Short mmCIF file of C-alpha atoms and ligand atoms in Angstrom, two decimals:
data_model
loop_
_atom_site.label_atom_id
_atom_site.label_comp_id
_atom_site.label_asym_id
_atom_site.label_seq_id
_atom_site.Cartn_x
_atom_site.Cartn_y
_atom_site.Cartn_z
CA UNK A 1164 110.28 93.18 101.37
CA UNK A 1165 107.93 90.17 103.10
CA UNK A 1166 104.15 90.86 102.65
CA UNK A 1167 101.11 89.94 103.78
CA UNK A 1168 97.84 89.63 101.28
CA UNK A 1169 95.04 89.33 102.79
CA UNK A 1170 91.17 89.60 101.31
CA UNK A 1171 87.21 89.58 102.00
CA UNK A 1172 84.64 89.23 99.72
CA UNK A 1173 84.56 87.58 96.70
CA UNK A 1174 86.26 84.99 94.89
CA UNK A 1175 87.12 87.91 92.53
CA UNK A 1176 88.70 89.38 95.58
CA UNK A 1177 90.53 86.51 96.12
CA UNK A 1178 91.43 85.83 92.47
CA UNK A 1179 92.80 89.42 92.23
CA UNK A 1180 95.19 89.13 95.57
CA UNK A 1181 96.94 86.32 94.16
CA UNK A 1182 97.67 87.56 91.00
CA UNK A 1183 99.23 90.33 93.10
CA UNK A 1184 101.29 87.94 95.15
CA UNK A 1185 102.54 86.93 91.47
CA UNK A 1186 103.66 90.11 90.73
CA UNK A 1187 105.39 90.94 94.53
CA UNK A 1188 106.98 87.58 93.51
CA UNK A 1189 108.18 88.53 90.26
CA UNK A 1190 109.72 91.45 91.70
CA UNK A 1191 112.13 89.33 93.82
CA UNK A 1192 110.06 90.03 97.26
CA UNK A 1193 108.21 87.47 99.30
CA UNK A 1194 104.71 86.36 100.22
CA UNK A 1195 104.88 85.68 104.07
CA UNK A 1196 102.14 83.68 106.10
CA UNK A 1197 101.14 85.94 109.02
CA UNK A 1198 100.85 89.88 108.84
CA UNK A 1199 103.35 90.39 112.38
CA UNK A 1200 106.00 89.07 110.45
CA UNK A 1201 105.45 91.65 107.24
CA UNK A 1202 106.65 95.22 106.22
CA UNK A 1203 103.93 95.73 103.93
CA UNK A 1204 100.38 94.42 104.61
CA UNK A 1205 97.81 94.30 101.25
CA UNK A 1206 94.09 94.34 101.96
CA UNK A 1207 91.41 93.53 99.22
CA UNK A 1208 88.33 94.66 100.88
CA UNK A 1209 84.66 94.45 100.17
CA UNK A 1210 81.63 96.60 100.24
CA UNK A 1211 78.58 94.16 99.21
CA UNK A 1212 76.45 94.87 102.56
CA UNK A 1213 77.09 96.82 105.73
CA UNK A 1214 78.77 93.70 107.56
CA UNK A 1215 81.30 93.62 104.71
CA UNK A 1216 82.50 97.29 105.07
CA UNK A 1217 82.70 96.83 108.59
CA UNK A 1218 84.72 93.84 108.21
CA UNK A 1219 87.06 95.94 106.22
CA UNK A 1220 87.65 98.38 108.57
CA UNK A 1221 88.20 96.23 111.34
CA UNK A 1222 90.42 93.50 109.38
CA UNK A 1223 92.59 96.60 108.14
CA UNK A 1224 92.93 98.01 111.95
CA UNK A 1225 94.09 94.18 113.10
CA UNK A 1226 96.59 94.01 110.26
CA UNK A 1227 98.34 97.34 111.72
CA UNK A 1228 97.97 95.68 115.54
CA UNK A 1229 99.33 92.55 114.46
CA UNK A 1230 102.27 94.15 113.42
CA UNK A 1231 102.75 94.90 109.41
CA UNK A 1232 104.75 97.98 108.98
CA UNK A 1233 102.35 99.62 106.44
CA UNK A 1234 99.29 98.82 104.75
CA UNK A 1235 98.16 99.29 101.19
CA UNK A 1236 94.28 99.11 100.80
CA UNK A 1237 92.39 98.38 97.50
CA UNK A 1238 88.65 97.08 96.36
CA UNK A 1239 85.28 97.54 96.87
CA UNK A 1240 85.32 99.80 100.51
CA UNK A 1241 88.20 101.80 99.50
CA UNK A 1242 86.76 102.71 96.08
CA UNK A 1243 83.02 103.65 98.27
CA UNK A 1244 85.06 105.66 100.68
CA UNK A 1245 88.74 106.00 100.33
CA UNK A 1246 88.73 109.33 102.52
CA UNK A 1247 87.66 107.07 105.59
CA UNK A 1248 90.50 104.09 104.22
CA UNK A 1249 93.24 106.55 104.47
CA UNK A 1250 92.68 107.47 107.72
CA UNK A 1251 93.31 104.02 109.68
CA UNK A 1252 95.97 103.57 110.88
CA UNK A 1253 99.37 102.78 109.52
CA UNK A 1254 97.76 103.02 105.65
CA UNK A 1255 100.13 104.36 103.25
CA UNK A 1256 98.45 103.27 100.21
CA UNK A 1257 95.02 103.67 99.23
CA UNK A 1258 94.24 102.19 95.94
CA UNK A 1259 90.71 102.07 94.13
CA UNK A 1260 89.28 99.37 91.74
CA UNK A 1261 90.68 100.95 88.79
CA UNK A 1262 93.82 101.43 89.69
CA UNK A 1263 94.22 98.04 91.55
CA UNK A 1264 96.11 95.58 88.88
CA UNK A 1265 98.65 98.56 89.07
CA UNK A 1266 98.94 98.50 92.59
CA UNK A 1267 102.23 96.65 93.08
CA UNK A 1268 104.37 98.79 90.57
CA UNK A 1269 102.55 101.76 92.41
CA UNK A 1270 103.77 100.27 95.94
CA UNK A 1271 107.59 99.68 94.54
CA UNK A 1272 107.88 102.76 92.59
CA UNK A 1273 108.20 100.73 88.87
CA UNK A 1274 106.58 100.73 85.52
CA UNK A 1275 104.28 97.92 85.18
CA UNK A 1276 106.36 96.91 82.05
CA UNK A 1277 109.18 96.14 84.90
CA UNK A 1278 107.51 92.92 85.77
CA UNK A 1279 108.03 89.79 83.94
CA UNK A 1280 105.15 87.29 85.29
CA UNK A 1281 106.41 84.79 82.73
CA UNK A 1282 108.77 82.91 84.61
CA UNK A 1283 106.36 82.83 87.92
CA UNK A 1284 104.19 80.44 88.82
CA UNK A 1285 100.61 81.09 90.27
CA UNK A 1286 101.68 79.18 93.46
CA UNK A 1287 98.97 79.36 96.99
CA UNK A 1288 99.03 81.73 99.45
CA UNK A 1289 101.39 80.45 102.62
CA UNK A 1290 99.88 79.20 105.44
CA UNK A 1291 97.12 77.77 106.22
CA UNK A 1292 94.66 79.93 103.62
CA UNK A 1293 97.12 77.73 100.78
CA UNK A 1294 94.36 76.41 98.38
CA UNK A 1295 93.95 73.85 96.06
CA UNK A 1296 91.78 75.49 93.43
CA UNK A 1297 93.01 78.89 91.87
CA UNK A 1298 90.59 81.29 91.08
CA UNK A 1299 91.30 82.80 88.05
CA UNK A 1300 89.64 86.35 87.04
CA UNK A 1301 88.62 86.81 83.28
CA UNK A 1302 85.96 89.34 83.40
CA UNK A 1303 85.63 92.67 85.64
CA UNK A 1304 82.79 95.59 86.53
CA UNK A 1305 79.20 95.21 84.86
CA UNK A 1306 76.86 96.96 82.64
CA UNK A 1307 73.72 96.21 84.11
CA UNK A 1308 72.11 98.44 86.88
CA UNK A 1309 70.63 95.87 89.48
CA UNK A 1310 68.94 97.81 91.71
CA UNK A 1311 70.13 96.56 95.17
CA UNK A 1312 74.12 96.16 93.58
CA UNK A 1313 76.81 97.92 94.97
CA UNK A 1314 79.12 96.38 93.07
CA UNK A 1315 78.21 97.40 89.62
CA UNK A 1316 78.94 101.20 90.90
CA UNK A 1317 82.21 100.18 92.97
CA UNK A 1318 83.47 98.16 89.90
CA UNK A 1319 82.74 100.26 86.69
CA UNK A 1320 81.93 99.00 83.19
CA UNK A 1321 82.09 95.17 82.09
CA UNK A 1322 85.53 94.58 80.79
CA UNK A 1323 86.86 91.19 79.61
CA UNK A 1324 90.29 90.29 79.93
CA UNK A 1325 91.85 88.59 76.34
CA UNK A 1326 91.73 85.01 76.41
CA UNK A 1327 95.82 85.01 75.77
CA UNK A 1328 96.21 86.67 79.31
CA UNK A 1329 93.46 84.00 80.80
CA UNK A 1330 95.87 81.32 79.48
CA UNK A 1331 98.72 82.73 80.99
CA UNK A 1332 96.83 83.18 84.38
CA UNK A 1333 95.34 79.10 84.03
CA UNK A 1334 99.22 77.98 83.24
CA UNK A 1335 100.53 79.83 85.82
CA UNK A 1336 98.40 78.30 88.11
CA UNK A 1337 98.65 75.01 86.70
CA UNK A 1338 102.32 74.75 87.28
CA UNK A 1339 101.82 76.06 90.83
CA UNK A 1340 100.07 72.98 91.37
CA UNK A 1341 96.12 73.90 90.82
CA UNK A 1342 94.10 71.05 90.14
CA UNK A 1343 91.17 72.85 89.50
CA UNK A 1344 90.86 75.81 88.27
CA UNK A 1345 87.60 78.48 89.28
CA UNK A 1346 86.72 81.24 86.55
CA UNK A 1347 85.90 84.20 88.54
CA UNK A 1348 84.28 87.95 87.37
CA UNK A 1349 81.87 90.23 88.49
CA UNK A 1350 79.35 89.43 85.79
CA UNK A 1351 81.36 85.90 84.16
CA UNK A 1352 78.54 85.59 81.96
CA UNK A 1353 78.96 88.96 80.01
CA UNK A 1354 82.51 87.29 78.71
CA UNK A 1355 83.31 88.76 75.74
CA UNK A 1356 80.65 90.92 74.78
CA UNK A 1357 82.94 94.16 74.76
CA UNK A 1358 85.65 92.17 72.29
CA UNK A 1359 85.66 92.70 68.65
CA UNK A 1360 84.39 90.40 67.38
CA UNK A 1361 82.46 90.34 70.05
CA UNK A 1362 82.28 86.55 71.53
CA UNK A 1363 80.90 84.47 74.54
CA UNK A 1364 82.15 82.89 77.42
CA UNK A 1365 81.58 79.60 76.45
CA UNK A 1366 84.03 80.31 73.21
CA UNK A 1367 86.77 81.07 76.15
CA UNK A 1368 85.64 77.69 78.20
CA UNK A 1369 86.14 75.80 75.09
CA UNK A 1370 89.82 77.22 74.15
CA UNK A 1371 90.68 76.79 77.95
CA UNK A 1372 90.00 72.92 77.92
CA UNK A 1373 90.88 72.29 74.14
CA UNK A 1374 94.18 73.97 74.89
CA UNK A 1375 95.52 72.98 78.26
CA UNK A 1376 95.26 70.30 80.30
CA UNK A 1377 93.28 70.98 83.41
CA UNK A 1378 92.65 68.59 85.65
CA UNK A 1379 88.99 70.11 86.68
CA UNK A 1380 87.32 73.36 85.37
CA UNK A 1381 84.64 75.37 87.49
CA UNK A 1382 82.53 77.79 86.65
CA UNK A 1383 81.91 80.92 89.41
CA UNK A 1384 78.24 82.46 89.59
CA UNK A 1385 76.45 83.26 86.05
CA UNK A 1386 73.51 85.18 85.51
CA UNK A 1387 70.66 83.46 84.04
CA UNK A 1388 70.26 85.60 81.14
CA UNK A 1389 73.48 85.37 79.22
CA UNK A 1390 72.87 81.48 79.22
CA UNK A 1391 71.27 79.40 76.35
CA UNK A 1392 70.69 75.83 76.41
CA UNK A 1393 73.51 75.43 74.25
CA UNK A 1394 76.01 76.28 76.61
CA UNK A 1395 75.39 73.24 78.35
CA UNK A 1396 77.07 71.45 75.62
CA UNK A 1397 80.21 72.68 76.82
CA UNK A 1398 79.53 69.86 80.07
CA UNK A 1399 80.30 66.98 77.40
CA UNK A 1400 83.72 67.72 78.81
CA UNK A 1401 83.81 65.78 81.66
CA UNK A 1402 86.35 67.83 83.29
CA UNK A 1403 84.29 70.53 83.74
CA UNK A 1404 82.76 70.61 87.03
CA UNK A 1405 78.29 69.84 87.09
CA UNK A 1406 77.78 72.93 89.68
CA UNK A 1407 76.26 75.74 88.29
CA UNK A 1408 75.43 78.55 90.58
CA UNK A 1409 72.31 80.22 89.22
CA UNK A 1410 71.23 84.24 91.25
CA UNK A 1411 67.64 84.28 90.88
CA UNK A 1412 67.30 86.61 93.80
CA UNK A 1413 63.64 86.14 93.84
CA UNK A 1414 60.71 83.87 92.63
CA UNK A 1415 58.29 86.85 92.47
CA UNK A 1416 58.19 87.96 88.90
CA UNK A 1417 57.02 91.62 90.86
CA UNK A 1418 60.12 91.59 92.98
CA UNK A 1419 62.42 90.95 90.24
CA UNK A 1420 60.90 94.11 88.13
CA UNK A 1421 61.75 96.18 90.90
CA UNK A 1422 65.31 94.54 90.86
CA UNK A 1423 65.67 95.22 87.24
CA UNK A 1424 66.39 91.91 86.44
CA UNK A 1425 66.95 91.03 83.34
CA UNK A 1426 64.86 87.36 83.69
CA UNK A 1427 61.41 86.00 84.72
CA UNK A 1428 60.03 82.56 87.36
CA UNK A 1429 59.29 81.25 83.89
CA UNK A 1430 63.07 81.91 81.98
CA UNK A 1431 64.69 80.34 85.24
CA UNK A 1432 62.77 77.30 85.32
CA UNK A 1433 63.46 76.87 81.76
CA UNK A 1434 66.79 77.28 81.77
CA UNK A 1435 67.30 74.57 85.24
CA UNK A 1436 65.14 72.41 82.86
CA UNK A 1437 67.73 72.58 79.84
CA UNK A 1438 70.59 72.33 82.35
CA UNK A 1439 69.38 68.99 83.80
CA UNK A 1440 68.84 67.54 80.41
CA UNK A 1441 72.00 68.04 79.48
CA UNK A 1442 74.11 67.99 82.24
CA UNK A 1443 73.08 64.80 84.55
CA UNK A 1444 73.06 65.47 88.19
CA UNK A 1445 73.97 68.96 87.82
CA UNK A 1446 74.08 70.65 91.09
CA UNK A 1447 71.89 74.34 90.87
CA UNK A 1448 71.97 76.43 93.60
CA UNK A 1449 71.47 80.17 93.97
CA UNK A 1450 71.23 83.37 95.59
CA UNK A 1451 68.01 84.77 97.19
CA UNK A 1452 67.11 88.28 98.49
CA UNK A 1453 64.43 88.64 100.84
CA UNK A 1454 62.63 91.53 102.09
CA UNK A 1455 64.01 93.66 99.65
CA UNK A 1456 61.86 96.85 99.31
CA UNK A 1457 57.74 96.37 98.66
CA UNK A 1458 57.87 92.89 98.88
CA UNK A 1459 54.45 91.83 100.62
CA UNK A 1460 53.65 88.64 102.50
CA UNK A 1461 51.96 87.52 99.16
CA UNK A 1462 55.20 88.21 97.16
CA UNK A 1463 57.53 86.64 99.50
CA UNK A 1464 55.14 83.12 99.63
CA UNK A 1465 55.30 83.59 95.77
CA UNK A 1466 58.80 83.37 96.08
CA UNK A 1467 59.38 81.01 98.55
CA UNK A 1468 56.84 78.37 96.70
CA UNK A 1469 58.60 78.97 93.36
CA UNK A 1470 62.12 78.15 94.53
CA UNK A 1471 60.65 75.30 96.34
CA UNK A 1472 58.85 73.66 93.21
CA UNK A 1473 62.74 73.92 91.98
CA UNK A 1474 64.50 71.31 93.48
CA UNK A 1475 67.90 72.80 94.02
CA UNK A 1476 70.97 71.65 95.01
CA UNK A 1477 71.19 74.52 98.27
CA UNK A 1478 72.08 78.46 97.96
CA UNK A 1479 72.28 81.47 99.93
CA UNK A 1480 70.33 83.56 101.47
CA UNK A 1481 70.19 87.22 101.76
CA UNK A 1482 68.71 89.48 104.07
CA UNK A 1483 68.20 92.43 101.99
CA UNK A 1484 70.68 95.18 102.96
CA UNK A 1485 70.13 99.18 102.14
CA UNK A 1486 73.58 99.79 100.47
CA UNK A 1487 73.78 103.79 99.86
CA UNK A 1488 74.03 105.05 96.01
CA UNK A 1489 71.64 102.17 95.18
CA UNK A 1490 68.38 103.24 93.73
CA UNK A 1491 66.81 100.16 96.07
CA UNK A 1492 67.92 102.24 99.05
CA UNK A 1493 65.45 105.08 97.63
CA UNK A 1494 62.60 102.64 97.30
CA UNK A 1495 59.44 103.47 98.81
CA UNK A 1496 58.06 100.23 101.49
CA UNK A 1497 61.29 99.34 103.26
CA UNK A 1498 60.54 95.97 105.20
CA UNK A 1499 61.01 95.83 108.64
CA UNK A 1500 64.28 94.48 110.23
CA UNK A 1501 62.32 91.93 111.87
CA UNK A 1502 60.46 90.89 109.08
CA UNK A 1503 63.52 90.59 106.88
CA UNK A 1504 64.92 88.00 109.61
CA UNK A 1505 61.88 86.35 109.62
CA UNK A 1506 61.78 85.37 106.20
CA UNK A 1507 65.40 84.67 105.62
CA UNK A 1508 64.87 82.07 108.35
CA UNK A 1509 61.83 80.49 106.28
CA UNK A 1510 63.69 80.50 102.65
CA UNK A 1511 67.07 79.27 104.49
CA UNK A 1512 64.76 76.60 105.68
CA UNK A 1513 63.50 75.82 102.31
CA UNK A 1514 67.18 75.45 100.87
CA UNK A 1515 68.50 73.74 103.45
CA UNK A 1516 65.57 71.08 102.91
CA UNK A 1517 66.07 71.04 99.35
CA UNK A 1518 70.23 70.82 99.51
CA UNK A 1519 69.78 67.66 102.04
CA UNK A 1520 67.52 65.54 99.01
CA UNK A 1521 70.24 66.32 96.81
CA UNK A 1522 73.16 64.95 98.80
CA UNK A 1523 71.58 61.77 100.02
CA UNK A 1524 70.78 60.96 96.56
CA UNK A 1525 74.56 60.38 96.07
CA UNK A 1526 74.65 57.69 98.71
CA UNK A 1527 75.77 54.44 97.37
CA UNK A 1528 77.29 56.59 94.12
CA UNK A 1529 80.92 57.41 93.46
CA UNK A 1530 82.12 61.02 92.91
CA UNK A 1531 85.23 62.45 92.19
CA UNK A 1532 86.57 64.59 94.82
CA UNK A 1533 89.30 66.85 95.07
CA UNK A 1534 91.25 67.07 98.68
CA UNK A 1535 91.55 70.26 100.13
CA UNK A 1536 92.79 69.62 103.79
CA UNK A 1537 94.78 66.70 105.51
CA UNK A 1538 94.75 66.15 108.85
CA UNK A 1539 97.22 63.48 110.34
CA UNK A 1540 95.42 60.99 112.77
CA UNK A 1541 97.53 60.01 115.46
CA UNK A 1542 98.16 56.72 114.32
CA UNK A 1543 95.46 55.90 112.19
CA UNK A 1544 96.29 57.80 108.60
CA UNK A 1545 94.77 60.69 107.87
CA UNK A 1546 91.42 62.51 107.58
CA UNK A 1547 90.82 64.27 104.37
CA UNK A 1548 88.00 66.77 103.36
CA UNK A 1549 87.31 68.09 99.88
CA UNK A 1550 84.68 69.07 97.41
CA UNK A 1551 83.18 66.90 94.71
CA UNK A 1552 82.50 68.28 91.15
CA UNK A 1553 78.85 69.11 92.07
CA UNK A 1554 80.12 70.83 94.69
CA UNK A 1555 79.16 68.75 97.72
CA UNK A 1556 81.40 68.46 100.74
CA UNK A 1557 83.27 64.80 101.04
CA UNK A 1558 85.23 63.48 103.90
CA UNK A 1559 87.19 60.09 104.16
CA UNK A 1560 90.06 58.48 105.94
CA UNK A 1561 92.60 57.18 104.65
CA UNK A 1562 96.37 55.35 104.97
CA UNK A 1563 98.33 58.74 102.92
CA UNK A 1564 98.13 62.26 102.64
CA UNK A 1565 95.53 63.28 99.69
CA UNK A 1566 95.93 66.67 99.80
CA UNK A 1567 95.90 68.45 96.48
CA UNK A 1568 94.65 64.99 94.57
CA UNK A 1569 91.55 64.16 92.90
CA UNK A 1570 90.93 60.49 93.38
CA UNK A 1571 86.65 58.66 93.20
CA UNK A 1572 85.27 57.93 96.41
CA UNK A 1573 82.16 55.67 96.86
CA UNK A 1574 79.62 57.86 99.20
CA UNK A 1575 78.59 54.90 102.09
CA UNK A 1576 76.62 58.00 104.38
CA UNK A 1577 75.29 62.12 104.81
CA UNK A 1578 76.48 62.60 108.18
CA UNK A 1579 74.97 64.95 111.05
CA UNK A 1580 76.26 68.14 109.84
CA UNK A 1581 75.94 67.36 106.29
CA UNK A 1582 78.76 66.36 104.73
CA UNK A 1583 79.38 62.87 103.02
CA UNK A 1584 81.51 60.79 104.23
CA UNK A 1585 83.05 58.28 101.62
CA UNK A 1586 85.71 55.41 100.89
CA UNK A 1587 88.44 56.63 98.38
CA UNK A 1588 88.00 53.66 95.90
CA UNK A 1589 91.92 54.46 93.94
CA UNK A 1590 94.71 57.03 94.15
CA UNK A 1591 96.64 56.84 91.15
CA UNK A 1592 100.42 57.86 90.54
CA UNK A 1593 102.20 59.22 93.24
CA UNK A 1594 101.26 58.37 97.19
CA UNK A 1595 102.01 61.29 98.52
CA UNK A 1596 100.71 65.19 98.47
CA UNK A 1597 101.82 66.99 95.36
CA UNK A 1598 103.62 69.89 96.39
CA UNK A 1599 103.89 73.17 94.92
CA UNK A 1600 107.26 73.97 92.52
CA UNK A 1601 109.03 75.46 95.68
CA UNK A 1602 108.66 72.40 97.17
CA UNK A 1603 105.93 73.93 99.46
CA UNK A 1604 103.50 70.97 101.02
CA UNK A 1605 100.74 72.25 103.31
CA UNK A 1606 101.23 72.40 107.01
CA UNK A 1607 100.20 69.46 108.84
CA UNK A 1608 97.17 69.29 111.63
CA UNK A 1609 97.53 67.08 114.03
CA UNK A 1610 94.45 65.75 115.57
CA UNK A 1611 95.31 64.03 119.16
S1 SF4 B 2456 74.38 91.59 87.11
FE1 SF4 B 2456 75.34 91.14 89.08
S2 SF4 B 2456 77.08 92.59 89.29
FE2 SF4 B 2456 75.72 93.29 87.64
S3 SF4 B 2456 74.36 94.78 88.59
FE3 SF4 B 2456 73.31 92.80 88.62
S4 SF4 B 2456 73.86 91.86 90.58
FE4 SF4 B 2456 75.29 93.55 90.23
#
């Protein structure tokens, strides 16, 4: 059969739809690049606001225009409302969180035991969604009951996956020509705590870089609150990448009550501190709610001061979004719509502010920078674009193809829309892209 994976959300989402196309694979079928040209379309879809169920819905009704035979629907929507998934058309499979890393032997009709992953590599997604980095999912669901969080109800307990089936996932990917590798979960922090003996994710981000050779390590969103200032020992490692992406969600110590979350303005500003001590130039950003429920003018210029007074790298902003089975969505003082907009515009502001210092800092500096796209200048080389380890967006041109190597560049300027644009200082090795094991190399864009 030739199928189509496809996926919003996340980079859980995305870590989970490859590790399907492994298993498809596996099975002797194959991944194709657009969804007219499939029998069997697989969407991983998303329920963290409104926008991202109706995304869902409408990306599963173009898959079934565009052609694909049937569809098989899984994640976050589908396990919120898998009455209203089934009835779109040309969906034969509806599958729900729990049931999703057994979707593929459900699709085919075979026991999972049927699949031998061993011999198949973790190799990109055709087309042009092929990526460099491979997210790689170690942890799943969450124990803590957040009260805006959808996903801790659409993705059931915290569950960690053994660190012998992480390595398999991280070699996999390795030898389908990752050089950097993302550790993905829905809470990545709580690692471990449900093993016995129970342990800690930075006991799994030690054995992943004493054990295999990874080119560059990243580390997806963490709570505050499982970290120590210890764990920033782990950055010694220089292959692990100095972005750490921090949710505060709010700088009102009021606000985050309501939230139920588990840390204070104080705990986060301790923690940046013992980040930056250890780990020099560390990039923090975050994740910010505003006008969630109750939150006065006084609460939101609380908030908006405190994340100021932080210096961060950037983050996002949220406008805060009634989800239904929240307890949030029950709170008393909803915000207006308008004032929600409002203030998103004034914290985006504040970020923005804050992520421009950061990257004109680097000016004059030399990062390493892994190449993520390649686009063939008429003539003149190529332009490449990728992302440093602190997670800033780098552009250069040069004489060969870079894509899929990590190579320093020396930053000579920010320009307009933000990015830095750089001169690669040495490739080493090969000239050429590295392509995948089936020879795959990325297509080519040619800029006239
Ligand atoms: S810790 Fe994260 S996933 Fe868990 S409930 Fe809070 S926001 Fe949701």
């Amino acid at each position: 059969m030739r199928i189509y994976l496809d996926t919003l959300g996340c980079r859980l989402n995305q870590a989970e739809i490859e590790r399907l196309a492994r298993y498809f694979r596996a099975a002797g079928h194959e991944i194709v690049a657009a969804p007219e040209d499939a029998d069997l379309a697989v969407l991983n879809t998303c329920a963290v606001t409104q926008k991202a169920v109706a995304d869902s819905r409408q990306r599963a009704r173009q898959l079934a225009r565009a052609g694909a035979g049937a569809l098989a629907l899984t994640g976050c929507w589908v396990s919120l409302e898998p009455d209203a998934a089934a009835q779109l058309p040309r969906v034969r499979w509806v599958v729900p969180n729990p049931a999703k890393d057994a979707l593929v032997a459900q699709v085919l009709g075979l026991p999972l035991e049927a699949f031998d992953l061993e011999p198949v590599a973790r190799e990109p997604l055709p087309g042009l969604r092929m990526r460099t980095r491979a997210f790689v999912k170690v942890q799943d669901g969450c124990d803590n009951r957040c009260t805006f969080c959808i996903t801790t109800v659409v993705r059931g307990p915290g569950r960690s996956r053994s660190v012998e089936e992480v390595l398999d996932d991280v070699r996999a990917a390795l030898r389908g020509g990752a050089q950097e590798i993302v550790l993905t979960g829905v809470h990545l922090g709580s690692w471990g705590h449900d093993l016995t003996p129970r342990r800690h994710l930075r006991h799994l981000v030690a054995e992943l870089l004493e054990r295999l050779d990874i080119p560059r390590l990243r580390l997806s969103s963490l709570e505050p609150w499982d970290l120590d200032a210890a764990f920033f020992d782990l950055w010694q490692d220089a292959r692990l990448a100095r972005h750490l992406h921090l949710p505060l969600q709010s700088g009102s110590a009021s606000t985050l009550r309501r939230m139920a979350r588990k840390t204070t303005p104080q705990g986060f500003r301790a923690l940046v501190e013992a980040a930056r001590e250890r780990i020099p130039e560390v990039a923090i950003t975050t994740d910010i709610i505003v006008g969630f429920p109750g939150e006065t003018e006084a609460e939101f210029a609380e908030s908006l001061a405190f994340v100021e007074s932080l210096g961060l790298a950037g983050g996002h902003v949220f406008t805060y979004s009634e989800r239904p089975g929240t307890a949030a969505a029950r709170m008393p003082g909803q915000v207006p719509h308008r004032v929600r907009k409002e203030r998103n515009a004034r914290m985006r502001a504040v970020l923005d502010a804050a992520a421009a210092r950061y990257r004109s800092r680097f000016v004059g500096r030399t990062l390493t920078v892994l190449w993520e796209r390649a686009t063939r200048l008429d003539g003149q080389g190529w332009l490449v674009q990728g992302l440093s380890d602190n997670y800033l967006r780098v552009r250069a041109r040069v004489a060969q193809n870079l894509w899929n190597r990590l190579t320093p560049v020396r930053i000579v300027r920010v320009a307009e829309d933000g990015a830095l644009e750089g001169e690669v200082v040495a490739v080493h090795g090969a000239s050429a892209a590295q392509p995948g094991p089936s020879g795959a190399v990325p297509p080519v864009l040619i800029k006239s």
